[in-house]
XYZ file of C-alpha atoms in Angstrom:
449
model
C 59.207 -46.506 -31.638
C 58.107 -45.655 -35.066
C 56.675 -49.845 -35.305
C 54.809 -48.639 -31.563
C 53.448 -45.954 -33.054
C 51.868 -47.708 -36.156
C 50.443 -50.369 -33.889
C 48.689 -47.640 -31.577
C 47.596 -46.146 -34.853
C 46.244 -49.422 -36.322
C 44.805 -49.944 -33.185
C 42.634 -46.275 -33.104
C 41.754 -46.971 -36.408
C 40.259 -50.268 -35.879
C 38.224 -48.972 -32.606
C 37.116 -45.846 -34.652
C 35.240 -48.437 -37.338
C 34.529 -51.332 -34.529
C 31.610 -48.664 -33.568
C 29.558 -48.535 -36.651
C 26.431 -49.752 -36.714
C 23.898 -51.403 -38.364
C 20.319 -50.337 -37.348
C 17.811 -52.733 -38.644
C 14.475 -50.813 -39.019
C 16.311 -47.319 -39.396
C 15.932 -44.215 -41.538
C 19.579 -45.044 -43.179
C 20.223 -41.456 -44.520
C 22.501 -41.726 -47.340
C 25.059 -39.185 -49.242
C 22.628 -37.423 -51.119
C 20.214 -36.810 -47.428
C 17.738 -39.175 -48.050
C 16.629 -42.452 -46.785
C 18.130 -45.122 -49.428
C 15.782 -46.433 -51.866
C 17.152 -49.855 -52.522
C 13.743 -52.233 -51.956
C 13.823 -55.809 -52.979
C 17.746 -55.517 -53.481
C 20.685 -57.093 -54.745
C 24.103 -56.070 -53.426
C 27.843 -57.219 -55.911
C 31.083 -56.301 -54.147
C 33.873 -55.084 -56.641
C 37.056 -54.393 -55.190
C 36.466 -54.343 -52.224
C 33.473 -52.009 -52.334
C 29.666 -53.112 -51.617
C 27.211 -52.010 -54.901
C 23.055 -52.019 -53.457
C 21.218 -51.938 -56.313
C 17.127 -51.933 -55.566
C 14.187 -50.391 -56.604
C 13.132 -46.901 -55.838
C 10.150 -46.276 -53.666
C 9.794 -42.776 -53.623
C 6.843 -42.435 -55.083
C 5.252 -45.910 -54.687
C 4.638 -48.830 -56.353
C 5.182 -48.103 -60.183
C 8.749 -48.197 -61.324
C 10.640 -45.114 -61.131
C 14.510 -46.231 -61.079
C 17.004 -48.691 -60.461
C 19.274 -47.261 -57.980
C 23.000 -48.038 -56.676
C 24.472 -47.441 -53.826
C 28.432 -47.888 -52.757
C 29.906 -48.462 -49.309
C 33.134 -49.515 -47.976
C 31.451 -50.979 -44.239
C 27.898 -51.395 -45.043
C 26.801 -48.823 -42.543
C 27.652 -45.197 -44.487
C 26.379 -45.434 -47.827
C 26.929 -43.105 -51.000
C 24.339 -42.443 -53.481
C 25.764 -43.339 -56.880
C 22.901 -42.721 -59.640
C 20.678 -44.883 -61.393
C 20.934 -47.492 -63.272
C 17.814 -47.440 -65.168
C 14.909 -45.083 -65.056
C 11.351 -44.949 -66.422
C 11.092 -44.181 -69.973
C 8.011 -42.923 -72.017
C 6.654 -46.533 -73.044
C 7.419 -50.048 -72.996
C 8.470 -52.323 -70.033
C 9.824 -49.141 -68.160
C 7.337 -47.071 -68.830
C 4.785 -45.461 -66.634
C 2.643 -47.384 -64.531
C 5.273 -50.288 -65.021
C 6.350 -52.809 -61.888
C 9.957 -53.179 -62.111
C 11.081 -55.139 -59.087
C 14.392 -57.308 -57.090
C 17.137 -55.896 -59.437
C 20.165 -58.210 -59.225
C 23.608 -57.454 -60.764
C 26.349 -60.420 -61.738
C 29.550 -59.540 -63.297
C 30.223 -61.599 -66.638
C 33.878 -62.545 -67.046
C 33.389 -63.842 -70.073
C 31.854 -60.876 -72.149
C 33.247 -58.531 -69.454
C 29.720 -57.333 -68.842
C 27.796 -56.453 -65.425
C 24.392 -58.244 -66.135
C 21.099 -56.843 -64.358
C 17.934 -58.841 -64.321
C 14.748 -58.117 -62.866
C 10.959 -58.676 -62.534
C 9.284 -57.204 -65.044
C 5.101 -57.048 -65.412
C 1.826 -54.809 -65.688
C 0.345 -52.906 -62.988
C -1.868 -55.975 -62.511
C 0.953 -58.321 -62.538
C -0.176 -60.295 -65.539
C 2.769 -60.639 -67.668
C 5.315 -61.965 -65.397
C 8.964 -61.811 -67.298
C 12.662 -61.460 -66.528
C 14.071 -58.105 -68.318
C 17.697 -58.479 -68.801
C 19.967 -55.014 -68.913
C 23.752 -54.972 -68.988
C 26.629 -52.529 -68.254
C 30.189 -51.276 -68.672
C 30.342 -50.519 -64.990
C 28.516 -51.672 -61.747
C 27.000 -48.669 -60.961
C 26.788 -46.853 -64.353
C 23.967 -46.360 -66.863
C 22.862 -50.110 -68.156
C 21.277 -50.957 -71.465
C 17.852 -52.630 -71.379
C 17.539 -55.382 -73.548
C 14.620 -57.031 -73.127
C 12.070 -58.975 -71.170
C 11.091 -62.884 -71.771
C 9.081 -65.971 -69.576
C 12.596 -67.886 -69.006
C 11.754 -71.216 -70.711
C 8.508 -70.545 -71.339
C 7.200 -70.225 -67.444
C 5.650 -67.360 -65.177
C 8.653 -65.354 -63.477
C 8.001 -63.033 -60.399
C 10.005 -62.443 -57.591
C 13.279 -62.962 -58.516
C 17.301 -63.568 -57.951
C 20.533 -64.667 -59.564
C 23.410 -66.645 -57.907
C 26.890 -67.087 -59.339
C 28.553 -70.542 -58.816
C 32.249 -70.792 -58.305
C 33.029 -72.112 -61.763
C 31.094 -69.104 -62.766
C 27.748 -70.509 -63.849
C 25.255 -68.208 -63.051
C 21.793 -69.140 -62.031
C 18.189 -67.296 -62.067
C 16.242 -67.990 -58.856
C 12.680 -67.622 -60.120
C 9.026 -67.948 -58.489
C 6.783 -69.481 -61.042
C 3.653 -68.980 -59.491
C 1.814 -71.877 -61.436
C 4.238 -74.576 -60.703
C 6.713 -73.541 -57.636
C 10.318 -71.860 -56.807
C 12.842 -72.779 -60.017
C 16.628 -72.526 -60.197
C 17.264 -72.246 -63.948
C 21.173 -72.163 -65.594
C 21.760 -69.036 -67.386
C 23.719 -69.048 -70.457
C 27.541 -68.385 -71.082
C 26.903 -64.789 -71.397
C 24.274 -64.568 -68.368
C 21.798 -62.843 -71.126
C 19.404 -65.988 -71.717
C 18.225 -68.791 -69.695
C 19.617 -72.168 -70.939
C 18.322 -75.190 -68.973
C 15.771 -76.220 -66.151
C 18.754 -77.165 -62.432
C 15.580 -77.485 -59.844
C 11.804 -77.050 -58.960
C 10.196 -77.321 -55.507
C 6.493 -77.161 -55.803
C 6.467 -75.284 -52.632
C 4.833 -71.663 -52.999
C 7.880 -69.735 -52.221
C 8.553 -66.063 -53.437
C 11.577 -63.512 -52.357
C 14.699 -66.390 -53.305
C 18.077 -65.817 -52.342
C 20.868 -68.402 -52.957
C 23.660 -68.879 -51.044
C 27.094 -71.156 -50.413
C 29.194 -71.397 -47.949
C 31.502 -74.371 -47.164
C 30.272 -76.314 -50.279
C 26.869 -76.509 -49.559
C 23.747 -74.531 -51.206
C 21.097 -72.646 -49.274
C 18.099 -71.550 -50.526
C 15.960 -68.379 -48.278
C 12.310 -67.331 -49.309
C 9.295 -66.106 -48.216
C 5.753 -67.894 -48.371
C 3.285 -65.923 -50.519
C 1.796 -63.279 -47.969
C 1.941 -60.115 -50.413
C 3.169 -57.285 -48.494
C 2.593 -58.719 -45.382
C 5.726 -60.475 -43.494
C 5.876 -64.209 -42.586
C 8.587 -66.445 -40.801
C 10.785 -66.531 -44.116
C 12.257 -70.389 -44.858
C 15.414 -72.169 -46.193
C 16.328 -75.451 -47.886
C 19.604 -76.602 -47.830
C 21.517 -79.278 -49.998
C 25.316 -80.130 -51.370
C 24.001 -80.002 -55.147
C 21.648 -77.781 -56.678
C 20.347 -80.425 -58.679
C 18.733 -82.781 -55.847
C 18.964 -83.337 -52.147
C 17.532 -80.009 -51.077
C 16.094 -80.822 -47.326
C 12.152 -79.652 -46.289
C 11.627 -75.844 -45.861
C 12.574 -74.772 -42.113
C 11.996 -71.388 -40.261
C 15.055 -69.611 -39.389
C 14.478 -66.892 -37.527
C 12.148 -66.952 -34.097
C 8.864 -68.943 -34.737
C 6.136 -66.279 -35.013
C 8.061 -63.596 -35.106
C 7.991 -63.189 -39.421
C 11.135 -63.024 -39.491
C 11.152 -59.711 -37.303
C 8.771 -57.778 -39.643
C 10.499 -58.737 -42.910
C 10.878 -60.469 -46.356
C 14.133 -61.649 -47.849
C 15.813 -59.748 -50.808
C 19.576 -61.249 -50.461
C 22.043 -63.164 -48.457
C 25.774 -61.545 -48.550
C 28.547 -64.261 -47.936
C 31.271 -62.455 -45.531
C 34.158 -64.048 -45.622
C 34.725 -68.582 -45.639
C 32.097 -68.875 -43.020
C 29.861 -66.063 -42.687
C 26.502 -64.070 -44.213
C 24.851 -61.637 -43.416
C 20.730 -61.961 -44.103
C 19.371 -58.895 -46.358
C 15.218 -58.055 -45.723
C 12.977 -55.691 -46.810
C 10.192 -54.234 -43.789
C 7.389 -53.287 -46.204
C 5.388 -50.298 -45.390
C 2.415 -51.391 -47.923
C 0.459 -48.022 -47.456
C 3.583 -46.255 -47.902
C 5.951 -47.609 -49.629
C 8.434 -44.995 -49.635
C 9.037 -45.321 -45.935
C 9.965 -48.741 -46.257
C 13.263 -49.909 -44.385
C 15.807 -52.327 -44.260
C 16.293 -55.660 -41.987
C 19.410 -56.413 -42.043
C 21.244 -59.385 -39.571
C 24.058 -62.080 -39.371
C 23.140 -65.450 -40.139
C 24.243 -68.587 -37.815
C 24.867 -71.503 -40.064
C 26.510 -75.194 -38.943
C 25.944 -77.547 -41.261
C 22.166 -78.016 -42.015
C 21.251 -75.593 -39.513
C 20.921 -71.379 -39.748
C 19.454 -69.434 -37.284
C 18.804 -65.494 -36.762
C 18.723 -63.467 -33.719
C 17.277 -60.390 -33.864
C 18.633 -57.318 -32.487
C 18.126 -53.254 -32.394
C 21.719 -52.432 -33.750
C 24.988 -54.352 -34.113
C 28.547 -54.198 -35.250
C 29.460 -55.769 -38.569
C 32.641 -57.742 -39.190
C 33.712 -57.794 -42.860
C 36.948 -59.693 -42.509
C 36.067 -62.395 -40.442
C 36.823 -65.882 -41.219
C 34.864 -66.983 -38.283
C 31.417 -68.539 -38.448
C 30.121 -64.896 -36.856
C 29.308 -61.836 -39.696
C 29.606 -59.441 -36.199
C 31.760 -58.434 -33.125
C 30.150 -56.961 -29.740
C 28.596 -54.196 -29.561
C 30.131 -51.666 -26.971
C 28.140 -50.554 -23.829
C 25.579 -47.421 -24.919
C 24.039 -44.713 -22.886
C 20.550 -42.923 -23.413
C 20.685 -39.203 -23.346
C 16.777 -38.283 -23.361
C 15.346 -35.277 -25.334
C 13.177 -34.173 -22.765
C 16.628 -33.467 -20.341
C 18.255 -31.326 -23.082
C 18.782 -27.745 -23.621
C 16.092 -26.121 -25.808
C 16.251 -23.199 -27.897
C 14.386 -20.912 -30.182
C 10.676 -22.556 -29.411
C 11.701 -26.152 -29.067
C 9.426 -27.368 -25.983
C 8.109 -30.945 -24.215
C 5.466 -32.753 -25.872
C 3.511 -35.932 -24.849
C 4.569 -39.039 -26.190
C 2.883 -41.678 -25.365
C 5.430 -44.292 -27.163
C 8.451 -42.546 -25.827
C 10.574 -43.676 -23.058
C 9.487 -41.280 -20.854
C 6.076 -40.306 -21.939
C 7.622 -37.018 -22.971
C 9.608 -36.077 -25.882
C 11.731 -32.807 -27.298
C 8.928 -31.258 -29.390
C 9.074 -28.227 -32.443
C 12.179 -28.694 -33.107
C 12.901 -25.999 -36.461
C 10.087 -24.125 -37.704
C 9.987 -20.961 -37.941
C 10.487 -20.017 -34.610
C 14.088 -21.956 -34.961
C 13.484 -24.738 -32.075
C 16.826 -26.783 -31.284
C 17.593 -29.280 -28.807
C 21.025 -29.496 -27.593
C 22.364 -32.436 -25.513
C 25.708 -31.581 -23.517
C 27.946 -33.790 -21.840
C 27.399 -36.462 -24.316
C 30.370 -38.856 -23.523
C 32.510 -41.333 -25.411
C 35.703 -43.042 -23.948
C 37.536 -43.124 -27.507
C 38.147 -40.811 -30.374
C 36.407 -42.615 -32.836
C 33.619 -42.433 -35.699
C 30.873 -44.132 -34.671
C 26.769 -44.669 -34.736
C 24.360 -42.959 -33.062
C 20.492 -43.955 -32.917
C 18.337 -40.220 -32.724
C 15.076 -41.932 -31.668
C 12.054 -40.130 -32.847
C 8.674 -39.509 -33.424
C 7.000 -38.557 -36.823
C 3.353 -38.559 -37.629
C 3.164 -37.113 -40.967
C 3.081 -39.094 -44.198
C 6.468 -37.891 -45.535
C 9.961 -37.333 -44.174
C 10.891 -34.777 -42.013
C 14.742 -33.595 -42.205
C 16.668 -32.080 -39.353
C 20.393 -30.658 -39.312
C 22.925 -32.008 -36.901
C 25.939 -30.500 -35.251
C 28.445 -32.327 -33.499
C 31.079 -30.100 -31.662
C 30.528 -27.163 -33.601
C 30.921 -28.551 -36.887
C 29.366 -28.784 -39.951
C 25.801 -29.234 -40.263
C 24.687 -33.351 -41.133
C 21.054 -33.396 -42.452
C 19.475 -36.993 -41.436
C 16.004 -37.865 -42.688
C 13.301 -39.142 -40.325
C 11.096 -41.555 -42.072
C 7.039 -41.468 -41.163
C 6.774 -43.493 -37.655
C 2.926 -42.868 -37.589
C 2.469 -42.694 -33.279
C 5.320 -45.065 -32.396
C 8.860 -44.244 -31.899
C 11.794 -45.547 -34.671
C 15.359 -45.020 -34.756
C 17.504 -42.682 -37.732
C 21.067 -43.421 -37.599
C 23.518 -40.369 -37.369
C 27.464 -41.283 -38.493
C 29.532 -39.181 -36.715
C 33.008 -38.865 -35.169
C 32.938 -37.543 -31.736
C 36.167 -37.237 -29.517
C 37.231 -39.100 -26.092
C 36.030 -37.288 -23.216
C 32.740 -34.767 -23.362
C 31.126 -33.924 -26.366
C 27.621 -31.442 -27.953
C 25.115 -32.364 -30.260
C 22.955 -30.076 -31.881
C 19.776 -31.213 -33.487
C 17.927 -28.475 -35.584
C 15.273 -27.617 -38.401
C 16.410 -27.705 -41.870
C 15.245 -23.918 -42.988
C 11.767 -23.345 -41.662
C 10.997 -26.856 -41.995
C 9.468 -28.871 -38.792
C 12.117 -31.954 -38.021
C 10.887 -34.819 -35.689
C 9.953 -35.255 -32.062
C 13.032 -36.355 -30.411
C 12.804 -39.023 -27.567
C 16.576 -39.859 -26.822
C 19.815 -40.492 -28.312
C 21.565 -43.544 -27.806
C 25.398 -43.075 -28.079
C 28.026 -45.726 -27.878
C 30.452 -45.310 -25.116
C 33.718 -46.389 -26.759
């Protein structure tokens, strides 16, 4: 009985996390009840915990701080601090472009080691500034900025052999895309491993299986392309023309590379950036599982999906359960809450001023789920102002969640809400945050088990 009882337990607890989801595109509202500012990002798992560690966007372009994020799943992330943050003068000073932070852990000196882009507002200088830490997601110490042997460095990344050799990825934009050794201690770079005279930007380097695969972007600025990869057994020679991986034309659904996470023997998961270039605070995440046989990766898009982090399979995901919509305009308002056109919503109509200060609300009832379980909902929503709008959440009475809702302009996006709702019926509440106006609400899409 009691060996019954742990198997029905294990079993609950693997449904409960088999339900979170990844939205690619989202507002990804982390612990502190903001969107995550991780752009251009690296991500470092330490035991057993993911570490994102990107640039902050908040208030555009010029570098503000180094963030880090932690997460157990990859879906539900905690805001840790920063790792570095603009100082009064020098390379992190105002008006400074600090950009694609990457962390590798040193066993040697026992030091996390953080490189990154560093340049002028006009992107003249083009160095790598090196920083290192005690911790992965405590304060670093800058030490530094150089042209790694001598040539132009831009977009950047760093790869860790399994001897423990540790690579920077860099774009020279006179000559091409470089792989360069770094030294013992990660802190200098030591020798030249590769140049393709291909304009590529955005590298990521990854193995799986004994064999090396480089991703990048072609040089669009801000704009997306179809990102490439080369592929090879050394990183010395043999690396095979650039292919597209994702669907022709489609720019690699709206993004750039920043990273490519191995999961498990087999398995990675592709890491992109969806640049907003007018506003690059609302800026979002595109993140998918790669197919790779041999020579050959491919990417499917999709609008959410269920990551598996202890696969040994070939496949980075499991199948998404079956979803239902629940649509704004079919809820129960209160306070002032009302229909409003929407032309880009799935019914033309949407749940309109919702908070305020006439305290709108939308409540949908009945909202059912076949399993006790914590799992991801998409709130679909509309918001045309520049910034984010915030709204409160209750789910069965309880405590108040505040999601963000990242500018959509006049088209509809998606904000992921976390939650655990229980089998059978269930309420959720979407209000203002104080007198604050949260978004125009289209639907909800809500797993069913």
């Amino acid at each position: 009985m009691h060996f019954l009882r742990v198997a029905l337990l294990a079993t609950v607890m693997s449904l409960a996390g088999a339900t979170l989801q990844i939205v690619p595109g989202g507002t990804w509202t982390a612990s502190n009840n903001e969107h995550v500012q991780a752009h251009g990002a690296g991500i470092i798992r330490v035991n057993g915990t993911y570490y994102l560690i990107g640039e902050d966007k908040t208030s555009g372009s010029a570098f503000q701080n180094v963030n880090c994020y932690s997460s157990r799943d990859l879906v539900q992330w905690t805001y840790v601090g920063a790792l570095l943050s603009r100082t009064s003068s020098g390379d992190l000073g105002p008006n400074r472009v600090v950009e694609r932070p990457k962390v590798l852990f040193n066993a040697r000196t026992n030091k996390y080691v953080l490189y990154m882009h560093i340049d002028s507002s006009n992107y003249g200088e083009a160095k790598v500034g090196v920083a290192t830490g005690n911790s992965v997601c405590g304060k670093y110490t800058y030490n530094g900025s150089f042209r790694p042997l001598n040539h132009q460095s831009r977009d950047m990344g760093l790869f860790a052999d399994d001897d423990g050799t540790g690579y920077l990825l860099s774009e020279d934009r006179e000559n091409g895309l470089r792989i360069m050794q770094l030294s013992d201690d990660y802190l200098n770079v030591s020798a030249s491993t590769y140049l393709w005279g291909d304009s590529i930007e955005a590298p990521a380097l990854l193995k799986l299986n004994g064999r090396y695969y480089m991703f990048g972007s072609r040089l669009t600025g801000w704009d997306p392309n179809d990102n490439m990869y080369s592929t090879s057994t050394s990183l010395t020679s043999g690396w095979s023309a650039w292919k597209t991986f994702a669907d022709v034309g489609s720019k690699t659904y709206s993004s750039q590379t920043n990273a490519v996470l191995p999961v498990g023997p087999n398995a990675a998961i592709y890491l992109g950036d969806r640049w907003v270039s007018t506003n690059l605070m609302a800026s979002t995440y595109v993140w998918l599982p790669l197919s790779i046989s041999g020579t050959t990766v491919t990417m499917a898009n999709a609008e959410s999906w269920v990551p598996n982090l202890s696969t040994t399979s070939s496949s980075a995901s499991i199948a998404k359960p079956a979803e239902t919509a629940y649509e704004g305009e079919a809820a129960t308002y209160g306070g002032k809450a009302r229909n409003v056109s929407c032309g880009s919503c799935s019914g033309g109509t949407a749940a309109g001023y919702v908070g305020g200060p006439d305290k709108g609300s939308v409540t949908f009832s009945s909202v059912r789920s076949d399993a006790t379980a914590r799992t991801t909902i998409r709130v679909r929503y509309v918001n045309g102002d520049s910034s984010p709008r915030y709204a409160n959440v209750r789910v069965n009475g309880g405590a108040a969640q505040k999601l963000a809702f990242l500018p959509t302009g006049s088209s509809v996006s998606s904000s992921t809400l976390h939650t655990d709702l229980k089998s059978g019926t269930n309420e959720i509440v979407i209000e203002g945050v104080g007198d604050g106006w949260g978004p125009d609400i289209d639907r909800l899409i809500v797993p069913v088990s």
